[in-house]
């Protein structure tokens, strides 16, 4: 569906994104065919290069990304 607005992806969300309805507002679980979860990053450093890839695969319309953010939460520690 169209129109993700104030949408958050969270492994603990009650609804999977494929079960949601547009406009998507709030928290949704990521549904990845490979079974990857965002929690795979738990305990890892967020340092490094991150890449955002956006794809509009629907025919007959255009898409636009107007704003996005990556929020990493955790603790500051003495790890390497």
GROMACS .gro file of N, CA and C in nm:
model
  240
    1UNK      N    1   0.081  -0.119   0.000
    1UNK     CA    2   0.000   0.000   0.000
    1UNK      C    3   0.085   0.125   0.000
    2UNK      N    4   0.024   0.236  -0.020
    2UNK     CA    5   0.092   0.365  -0.026
    2UNK      C    6   0.091   0.433   0.110
    3UNK      N    7   0.175   0.533   0.119
    3UNK     CA    8   0.172   0.630   0.227
    3UNK      C    9   0.215   0.576   0.362
    4UNK      N   10   0.343   0.561   0.377
    4UNK     CA   11   0.401   0.531   0.508
    4UNK      C   12   0.431   0.665   0.572
    5UNK      N   13   0.363   0.697   0.679
    5UNK     CA   14   0.377   0.826   0.745
    5UNK      C   15   0.396   0.802   0.894
    6UNK      N   16   0.507   0.850   0.948
    6UNK     CA   17   0.540   0.825   1.088
    6UNK      C   18   0.540   0.676   1.118
    7UNK      N   19   0.594   0.599   1.027
    7UNK     CA   20   0.597   0.453   1.037
    7UNK      C   21   0.727   0.409   1.102
    8UNK      N   22   0.717   0.319   1.200
    8UNK     CA   23   0.834   0.263   1.266
    8UNK      C   24   0.834   0.113   1.245
    9UNK      N   25   0.951   0.057   1.222
    9UNK     CA   26   0.966  -0.088   1.212
    9UNK      C   27   1.026  -0.138   1.341
   10UNK      N   28   0.958  -0.234   1.404
   10UNK     CA   29   0.994  -0.282   1.537
   10UNK      C   30   0.957  -0.429   1.547
   11UNK      N   31   1.055  -0.513   1.583
   11UNK     CA   32   1.030  -0.657   1.594
   11UNK      C   33   0.921  -0.690   1.695
   12UNK      N   34   0.900  -0.603   1.792
   12UNK     CA   35   0.801  -0.630   1.897
   12UNK      C   36   0.664  -0.570   1.866
   13UNK      N   37   0.644  -0.511   1.750
   13UNK     CA   38   0.515  -0.451   1.715
   13UNK      C   39   0.407  -0.560   1.706
   14UNK      N   40   0.286  -0.522   1.734
   14UNK     CA   41   0.174  -0.617   1.735
   14UNK      C   42   0.133  -0.661   1.594
   15UNK      N   43   0.153  -0.576   1.494
   15UNK     CA   44   0.105  -0.603   1.359
   15UNK      C   45   0.223  -0.607   1.261
   16UNK      N   46   0.223  -0.704   1.174
   16UNK     CA   47   0.323  -0.710   1.067
   16UNK      C   48   0.284  -0.612   0.957
   17UNK      N   49   0.382  -0.557   0.888
   17UNK     CA   50   0.355  -0.457   0.785
   17UNK      C   51   0.265  -0.513   0.674
   18UNK      N   52   0.276  -0.642   0.642
   18UNK     CA   53   0.193  -0.702   0.538
   18UNK      C   54   0.047  -0.713   0.581
   19UNK      N   55   0.021  -0.709   0.711
   19UNK     CA   56  -0.116  -0.716   0.762
   19UNK      C   57  -0.176  -0.579   0.788
   20UNK      N   58  -0.096  -0.475   0.771
   20UNK     CA   59  -0.144  -0.339   0.793
   20UNK      C   60  -0.217  -0.286   0.671
   21UNK      N   61  -0.270  -0.167   0.685
   21UNK     CA   62  -0.341  -0.103   0.575
   21UNK      C   63  -0.296   0.042   0.563
   22UNK      N   64  -0.290   0.089   0.439
   22UNK     CA   65  -0.248   0.227   0.414
   22UNK      C   66  -0.354   0.325   0.462
   23UNK      N   67  -0.318   0.441   0.511
   23UNK     CA   68  -0.181   0.485   0.529
   23UNK      C   69  -0.121   0.419   0.653
   24UNK      N   70   0.003   0.378   0.642
   24UNK     CA   71   0.072   0.309   0.750
   24UNK      C   72   0.125   0.411   0.850
   25UNK      N   73   0.070   0.410   0.969
   25UNK     CA   74   0.111   0.503   1.072
   25UNK      C   75   0.125   0.425   1.202
   26UNK      N   76   0.240   0.433   1.266
   26UNK     CA   77   0.263   0.360   1.389
   26UNK      C   78   0.372   0.256   1.371
   27UNK      N   79   0.372   0.156   1.459
   27UNK     CA   80   0.477   0.054   1.460
   27UNK      C   81   0.429  -0.074   1.391
   28UNK      N   82   0.518  -0.133   1.311
   28UNK     CA   83   0.489  -0.257   1.241
   28UNK      C   84   0.612  -0.347   1.247
   29UNK      N   85   0.587  -0.478   1.250
   29UNK     CA   86   0.697  -0.574   1.239
   29UNK      C   87   0.744  -0.580   1.096
   30UNK      N   88   0.873  -0.595   1.079
   30UNK     CA   89   0.930  -0.616   0.947
   30UNK      C   90   0.899  -0.759   0.905
   31UNK      N   91   0.859  -0.777   0.781
   31UNK     CA   92   0.833  -0.912   0.731
   31UNK      C   93   0.924  -0.934   0.611
   32UNK      N   94   1.030  -1.004   0.638
   32UNK     CA   95   1.132  -1.029   0.538
   32UNK      C   96   1.127  -1.177   0.501
   33UNK      N   97   1.128  -1.206   0.374
   33UNK     CA   98   1.117  -1.345   0.327
   33UNK      C   99   1.227  -1.434   0.385
   34UNK      N  100   1.343  -1.378   0.413
   34UNK     CA  101   1.453  -1.459   0.464
   34UNK      C  102   1.444  -1.481   0.614
   35UNK      N  103   1.348  -1.417   0.681
   35UNK     CA  104   1.332  -1.434   0.824
   35UNK      C  105   1.423  -1.345   0.906
   36UNK      N  106   1.493  -1.251   0.842
   36UNK     CA  107   1.580  -1.161   0.916
   36UNK      C  108   1.498  -1.069   1.004
   37UNK      N  109   1.546  -1.043   1.122
   37UNK     CA  110   1.480  -0.953   1.215
   37UNK      C  111   1.572  -0.836   1.248
   38UNK      N  112   1.513  -0.725   1.285
   38UNK     CA  113   1.593  -0.611   1.328
   38UNK      C  114   1.674  -0.646   1.451
   39UNK      N  115   1.623  -0.738   1.532
   39UNK     CA  116   1.694  -0.778   1.654
   39UNK      C  117   1.827  -0.848   1.623
   40UNK      N  118   1.851  -0.881   1.497
   40UNK     CA  119   1.981  -0.938   1.460
   40UNK      C  120   2.094  -0.839   1.486
   41UNK      N  121   2.059  -0.710   1.497
   41UNK     CA  122   2.157  -0.607   1.524
   41UNK      C  123   2.178  -0.583   1.673
   42UNK      N  124   2.094  -0.645   1.758
   42UNK     CA  125   2.107  -0.625   1.902
   42UNK      C  126   2.248  -0.663   1.948
   43UNK      N  127   2.308  -0.576   2.027
   43UNK     CA  128   2.441  -0.603   2.081
   43UNK      C  129   2.555  -0.566   1.988
   44UNK      N  130   2.524  -0.525   1.865
   44UNK     CA  131   2.628  -0.487   1.770
   44UNK      C  132   2.648  -0.336   1.770
   45UNK      N  133   2.764  -0.294   1.727
   45UNK     CA  134   2.793  -0.152   1.716
   45UNK      C  135   2.718  -0.092   1.597
   46UNK      N  136   2.668   0.030   1.615
   46UNK     CA  137   2.601   0.100   1.506
   46UNK      C  138   2.699   0.183   1.423
   47UNK      N  139   2.826   0.179   1.460
   47UNK     CA  140   2.927   0.253   1.385
   47UNK      C  141   2.941   0.193   1.245
   48UNK      N  142   2.968   0.279   1.151
   48UNK     CA  143   2.991   0.232   1.015
   48UNK      C  144   2.906   0.306   0.914
   49UNK      N  145   2.903   0.255   0.795
   49UNK     CA  146   2.828   0.315   0.685
   49UNK      C  147   2.694   0.242   0.672
   50UNK      N  148   2.586   0.319   0.674
   50UNK     CA  149   2.452   0.265   0.656
   50UNK      C  150   2.401   0.312   0.520
   51UNK      N  151   2.327   0.227   0.451
   51UNK     CA  152   2.272   0.260   0.320
   51UNK      C  153   2.121   0.241   0.323
   52UNK      N  154   2.047   0.341   0.279
   52UNK     CA  155   1.902   0.331   0.265
   52UNK      C  156   1.872   0.311   0.118
   53UNK      N  157   1.799   0.205   0.088
   53UNK     CA  158   1.757   0.178  -0.050
   53UNK      C  159   1.605   0.184  -0.054
   54UNK      N  160   1.552   0.263  -0.145
   54UNK     CA  161   1.408   0.280  -0.160
   54UNK      C  162   1.370   0.238  -0.299
   55UNK      N  163   1.263   0.158  -0.308
   55UNK     CA  164   1.221   0.109  -0.439
   55UNK      C  165   1.069   0.118  -0.449
   56UNK      N  166   1.021   0.178  -0.555
   56UNK     CA  167   0.878   0.182  -0.585
   56UNK      C  168   0.856   0.089  -0.703
   57UNK      N  169   0.805  -0.030  -0.676
   57UNK     CA  170   0.789  -0.130  -0.781
   57UNK      C  171   0.649  -0.129  -0.843
   58UNK      N  172   0.563  -0.040  -0.798
   58UNK     CA  173   0.427  -0.033  -0.852
   58UNK      C  174   0.427   0.043  -0.984
   59UNK      N  175   0.355  -0.008  -1.081
   59UNK     CA  176   0.345   0.059  -1.211
   59UNK      C  177   0.238   0.167  -1.205
   60UNK      N  178   0.255   0.270  -1.286
   60UNK     CA  179   0.152   0.371  -1.303
   60UNK      C  180   0.150   0.481  -1.200
   61UNK      N  181   0.245   0.484  -1.109
   61UNK     CA  182   0.251   0.593  -1.014
   61UNK      C  183   0.397   0.625  -0.984
   62UNK      N  184   0.416   0.727  -0.906
   62UNK     CA  185   0.552   0.764  -0.867
   62UNK      C  186   0.558   0.769  -0.715
   63UNK      N  187   0.678   0.752  -0.663
   63UNK     CA  188   0.696   0.758  -0.519
   63UNK      C  189   0.791   0.870  -0.482
   64UNK      N  190   0.786   0.909  -0.355
   64UNK     CA  191   0.873   1.016  -0.309
   64UNK      C  192   0.907   0.991  -0.162
   65UNK      N  193   1.033   0.997  -0.130
   65UNK     CA  194   1.079   0.990   0.007
   65UNK      C  195   1.106   1.132   0.052
   66UNK      N  196   1.034   1.178   0.153
   66UNK     CA  197   1.051   1.316   0.196
   66UNK      C  198   1.127   1.329   0.327
   67UNK      N  199   1.135   1.221   0.405
   67UNK     CA  200   1.204   1.228   0.533
   67UNK      C  201   1.226   1.087   0.584
   68UNK      N  202   1.337   1.064   0.653
   68UNK     CA  203   1.359   0.935   0.716
   68UNK      C  204   1.463   0.951   0.825
   69UNK      N  205   1.465   0.856   0.915
   69UNK     CA  206   1.563   0.857   1.023
   69UNK      C  207   1.596   0.715   1.063
   70UNK      N  208   1.715   0.696   1.110
   70UNK     CA  209   1.759   0.570   1.168
   70UNK      C  210   1.790   0.601   1.313
   71UNK      N  211   1.718   0.536   1.402
   71UNK     CA  212   1.737   0.559   1.544
   71UNK      C  213   1.794   0.432   1.606
   72UNK      N  214   1.915   0.444   1.658
   72UNK     CA  215   1.980   0.330   1.725
   72UNK      C  216   1.983   0.361   1.874
   73UNK      N  217   1.929   0.270   1.952
   73UNK     CA  218   1.928   0.289   2.097
   73UNK      C  219   2.015   0.184   2.161
   74UNK      N  220   2.072   0.216   2.271
   74UNK     CA  221   2.157   0.121   2.340
   74UNK      C  222   2.233   0.190   2.451
   75UNK      N  223   2.344   0.132   2.485
   75UNK     CA  224   2.426   0.188   2.591
   75UNK      C  225   2.563   0.223   2.537
   76UNK      N  226   2.623   0.324   2.596
   76UNK     CA  227   2.759   0.359   2.563
   76UNK      C  228   2.849   0.275   2.653
   77UNK      N  229   2.944   0.209   2.593
   77UNK     CA  230   3.031   0.123   2.673
   77UNK      C  231   3.174   0.132   2.630
   78UNK      N  232   3.254   0.054   2.694
   78UNK     CA  233   3.397   0.055   2.667
   78UNK      C  234   3.437  -0.052   2.566
   79UNK      N  235   3.341  -0.102   2.490
   79UNK     CA  236   3.374  -0.206   2.392
   79UNK      C  237   3.458  -0.154   2.280
   80UNK      N  238   3.514  -0.244   2.203
   80UNK     CA  239   3.599  -0.202   2.091
   80UNK      C  240   3.516  -0.177   1.967
   0.00000   0.00000   0.00000
